Coordinates of C-alpha atoms in Angstrom, one line a residue:
Chain Z
G1185 CA 227.3 -106.6 245.3
A1186 CA 228.9 -108.1 241.7
G1187 CA 226.9 -111.3 242.3
V1188 CA 223.8 -113.9 244.0
S1189 CA 226.2 -114.5 247.4
Q1190 CA 225.1 -117.0 250.3
S1191 CA 225.9 -118.2 252.7
P1192 CA 227.3 -120.4 254.7
S1193 CA 229.3 -121.8 252.2
N1194 CA 229.3 -125.3 254.4
K1195 CA 227.2 -126.4 257.3
V1196 CA 227.4 -129.8 259.1
T1197 CA 224.7 -130.1 261.0
E1198 CA 223.5 -133.1 263.5
K1199 CA 220.7 -135.1 262.3
G1200 CA 217.7 -133.5 263.7
K1201 CA 218.7 -130.6 263.8
D1202 CA 217.1 -127.2 262.2
V1203 CA 219.5 -125.0 259.4
E1204 CA 219.1 -122.1 258.0
L1205 CA 220.5 -121.0 254.5
R1206 CA 220.7 -117.8 252.9
C1207 CA 220.6 -116.4 249.6
D1208 CA 222.0 -112.4 249.0
P1209 CA 220.2 -112.0 244.9
I1210 CA 221.9 -109.1 242.7
S1211 CA 220.1 -106.0 243.5
G1212 CA 217.5 -105.5 241.2
H1213 CA 216.6 -109.7 240.8
T1214 CA 212.6 -109.8 241.1
A1215 CA 213.0 -113.9 240.3
L1216 CA 215.4 -116.1 243.6
Y1217 CA 214.7 -119.4 242.5
W1218 CA 216.3 -122.7 244.7
Y1219 CA 217.6 -125.5 243.7
R1220 CA 219.1 -128.6 245.9
Q1221 CA 221.6 -130.7 243.6
S1222 CA 223.2 -133.7 245.5
L1223 CA 226.7 -134.9 244.2
G1224 CA 227.2 -135.9 240.6
Q1225 CA 223.5 -135.2 240.1
G1226 CA 221.1 -132.4 238.6
L1227 CA 220.0 -129.7 239.5
E1228 CA 215.9 -130.5 241.5
F1229 CA 214.0 -127.6 241.9
L1230 CA 212.9 -126.7 245.5
I1231 CA 210.8 -122.9 245.1
Y1232 CA 210.4 -120.2 242.8
F1233 CA 210.1 -116.1 243.7
Q1234 CA 208.8 -113.5 241.3
G1235 CA 208.2 -110.5 242.6
N1236 CA 205.2 -110.1 245.0
S1237 CA 203.3 -113.8 243.6
A1238 CA 202.8 -115.9 245.5
P1239 CA 206.3 -118.5 245.3
D1240 CA 206.1 -121.6 243.4
K1241 CA 206.5 -124.3 246.0
S1242 CA 205.9 -127.6 243.6
G1243 CA 209.4 -128.2 244.9
L1244 CA 209.4 -128.4 248.1
P1245 CA 210.0 -132.4 249.1
S1246 CA 208.2 -132.5 252.3
D1247 CA 207.0 -130.0 255.0
R1248 CA 210.7 -129.9 256.7
F1249 CA 211.2 -126.8 254.2
S1250 CA 210.5 -124.1 253.7
A1251 CA 211.9 -120.7 252.1
E1252 CA 210.7 -117.3 252.6
R1253 CA 212.1 -113.9 250.6
T1254 CA 211.9 -110.4 252.6
G1255 CA 211.3 -107.5 251.2
G1256 CA 211.8 -108.5 247.5
S1257 CA 215.5 -109.3 248.2
V1258 CA 217.4 -111.6 250.5
S1259 CA 215.4 -115.4 250.7
T1260 CA 216.2 -118.2 253.5
L1261 CA 216.1 -121.7 253.0
T1262 CA 214.6 -123.6 256.6
I1263 CA 215.1 -127.3 256.5
Q1264 CA 213.7 -128.2 259.9
R1265 CA 214.3 -131.8 261.3
T1266 CA 217.3 -132.5 259.3
Q1267 CA 218.1 -135.5 257.7
Q1268 CA 220.8 -137.5 255.9
E1269 CA 219.0 -137.7 252.7
D1270 CA 218.8 -133.6 252.9
S1271 CA 222.9 -133.7 252.5
A1272 CA 223.8 -131.4 249.1
V1273 CA 224.8 -128.5 247.6
Y1274 CA 221.1 -125.8 248.0
L1275 CA 221.9 -123.7 245.2
C1276 CA 220.5 -119.8 244.5
A1277 CA 220.1 -118.3 241.4
S1278 CA 218.2 -114.3 240.7
S1279 CA 217.2 -113.1 237.6
R1280 CA 216.1 -109.7 236.3
T1281 CA 212.4 -109.5 236.0
T1282 CA 211.1 -111.3 232.8
S1283 CA 210.8 -109.2 229.6
R1284 CA 209.0 -109.7 226.4
T1285 CA 211.3 -111.4 224.7
G1286 CA 211.5 -114.7 226.8
G1287 CA 213.4 -114.0 230.2
S1288 CA 216.8 -113.3 231.9
P1289 CA 219.6 -115.9 232.2
L1290 CA 220.1 -116.7 236.1
H1291 CA 222.9 -115.8 238.4
F1292 CA 223.8 -118.9 240.7
G1293 CA 225.1 -118.5 243.9
N1294 CA 228.2 -120.8 244.9
G1295 CA 226.1 -122.5 247.0
T1296 CA 225.9 -123.8 250.7
R1297 CA 227.0 -127.5 251.2
L1298 CA 224.8 -129.3 253.7
T1299 CA 226.1 -131.9 255.4
V1300 CA 224.2 -134.0 257.6
T1301 CA 225.5 -136.6 260.3
Chain E
G1037 CA 203.5 -131.8 230.9
Q1038 CA 206.3 -129.2 231.4
Q1039 CA 208.4 -130.9 231.4
V1040 CA 212.2 -131.1 229.8
M1041 CA 214.0 -134.6 229.1
Q1042 CA 217.6 -134.0 228.1
I1043 CA 219.9 -136.7 226.5
P1044 CA 222.7 -138.1 227.1
Q1045 CA 223.4 -138.1 230.6
Y1046 CA 226.7 -139.2 230.1
Q1047 CA 228.7 -139.0 227.3
H1048 CA 232.3 -139.3 227.1
V1049 CA 234.8 -138.6 224.2
Q1050 CA 238.6 -138.3 223.2
E1051 CA 239.6 -134.9 222.5
G1052 CA 239.4 -133.7 219.3
E1053 CA 235.5 -135.7 218.6
D1054 CA 232.5 -133.9 219.0
F1055 CA 229.6 -134.0 221.0
T1056 CA 225.7 -132.6 221.1
T1057 CA 223.9 -132.7 223.6
Y1058 CA 219.6 -133.0 223.2
C1059 CA 217.1 -131.2 224.9
N1060 CA 213.2 -132.1 224.3
S1061 CA 210.0 -130.3 225.3
S1062 CA 206.3 -132.9 224.4
T1063 CA 204.7 -128.8 225.0
T1064 CA 205.9 -125.5 222.6
L1065 CA 208.4 -123.5 225.2
S1066 CA 208.9 -120.0 224.9
N1067 CA 212.5 -120.0 224.7
I1068 CA 215.4 -121.9 226.3
Q1069 CA 218.8 -121.4 227.4
W1070 CA 221.7 -122.8 228.5
Y1071 CA 224.1 -123.2 231.4
K1072 CA 228.0 -125.0 231.7
Q1073 CA 228.8 -126.3 235.3
R1074 CA 232.3 -126.7 235.4
P1075 CA 233.4 -129.7 237.9
G1076 CA 232.6 -128.2 241.6
G1077 CA 231.1 -125.0 240.4
H1078 CA 227.9 -123.5 239.6
P1079 CA 226.1 -123.8 236.3
V1080 CA 227.2 -120.5 234.6
F1081 CA 225.0 -119.5 232.0
L1082 CA 226.1 -119.6 227.8
I1083 CA 223.1 -118.3 225.8
Q1084 CA 219.4 -118.3 225.2
L1085 CA 217.0 -119.5 222.0
V1086 CA 213.9 -117.6 221.4
K1087 CA 212.7 -117.7 218.1
S1088 CA 212.2 -120.9 215.6
G1089 CA 214.9 -121.5 214.4
E1090 CA 217.2 -119.7 216.0
V1091 CA 220.6 -120.7 215.4
K1092 CA 223.3 -119.2 217.2
K1093 CA 227.4 -119.9 217.3
Q1094 CA 229.3 -119.3 220.7
K1095 CA 233.2 -120.0 218.8
R1096 CA 233.2 -123.9 218.6
L1097 CA 229.7 -124.7 220.1
T1098 CA 226.4 -124.2 218.3
F1099 CA 222.5 -123.2 219.7
Q1100 CA 219.6 -124.2 217.7
F1101 CA 216.2 -124.6 218.3
G1102 CA 213.1 -126.5 217.2
E1103 CA 211.3 -125.5 214.0
A1104 CA 208.2 -126.2 216.5
K1105 CA 209.8 -124.8 219.7
K1106 CA 209.5 -128.2 221.3
N1107 CA 213.3 -128.9 221.2
S1108 CA 216.8 -127.8 221.1
S1109 CA 220.6 -129.3 220.9
L1110 CA 224.1 -127.7 221.3
H1111 CA 226.4 -129.2 219.3
I1112 CA 230.7 -128.9 220.8
T1113 CA 233.2 -128.9 217.3
A1114 CA 236.2 -130.7 218.3
T1115 CA 236.0 -131.1 221.9
Q1116 CA 239.2 -129.8 224.4
T1117 CA 239.8 -130.8 227.8
T1118 CA 238.2 -126.8 228.9
D1119 CA 235.4 -128.3 227.4
V1120 CA 234.6 -130.9 230.5
G1121 CA 231.6 -130.2 232.9
T1122 CA 227.5 -130.7 232.9
Y1123 CA 225.4 -129.1 230.5
F1124 CA 222.3 -128.3 231.5
C1125 CA 218.9 -126.7 228.8
A1126 CA 216.5 -125.1 230.7
G1127 CA 213.2 -124.0 229.0
R1128 CA 210.1 -121.8 229.6
Y1129 CA 206.4 -121.8 228.9
G1130 CA 204.2 -119.9 228.2
R1131 CA 204.3 -115.6 226.9
G1132 CA 204.0 -111.9 228.3
S1133 CA 202.5 -111.9 231.8
T1134 CA 201.6 -115.7 231.9
L1135 CA 206.1 -116.2 231.5
G1136 CA 206.1 -118.7 234.2
R1137 CA 209.8 -120.6 235.6
L1138 CA 212.4 -122.1 234.5
Y1139 CA 212.4 -126.1 234.0
F1140 CA 216.3 -127.7 233.6
G1141 CA 217.0 -130.4 231.7
R1142 CA 219.2 -133.5 233.7
G1143 CA 222.1 -132.4 232.4
T1144 CA 224.7 -133.7 230.0
Q1145 CA 227.8 -135.2 232.1
L1146 CA 230.8 -134.4 229.4
T1147 CA 233.8 -136.1 229.9
V1148 CA 237.1 -135.1 227.1
W1149 CA 239.8 -138.3 227.0
P1150 CA 243.3 -136.4 226.5

């Protein structure tokens, strides 16, 4: 594919329901990030996958949030028992393996806008 | 610790004025990247700085990496309405196999009045 693909682009769910957000990174990209962005705010780091290493989950806000990356490619972010404060745009980004020169740029998807009613 | 601070959070300028945003880390960075996010869009990579004291230019944009590799700046000369958006810096720590994830600053939202 040409870029990072995220689905769905919009998701409206009722409080208490579970949601799954999907990210298809650029082929061959070994690094994958999930961020959350509320309206007019910065990027809140959630989780980072790099190759076969254990993911950096330090940004997940609660145990209702989890993410996995199957086969080093597609990633799914799951939010259980959604709350209204979970409403935000969830952005996924991928990059090639970091190099000796310091790393490759992140390519972001268009995001999933999650609204919890 | 590993944290990138960015100021100012907001900047409002009249078209034609200059604009600068600053990023700072208490510990040495291995490299720093800059991104621009247009309203309603997603962040788009602008540039990466790796060397101490490095300066790079893209038309009216000038990017600098400090000598100690702890700070960086983005300067826009003679802003235009097309420069509107949020500018993020993102730093990385470590070297080689310990090179870790990117740490994003909070971003600077630039508004340009015509």
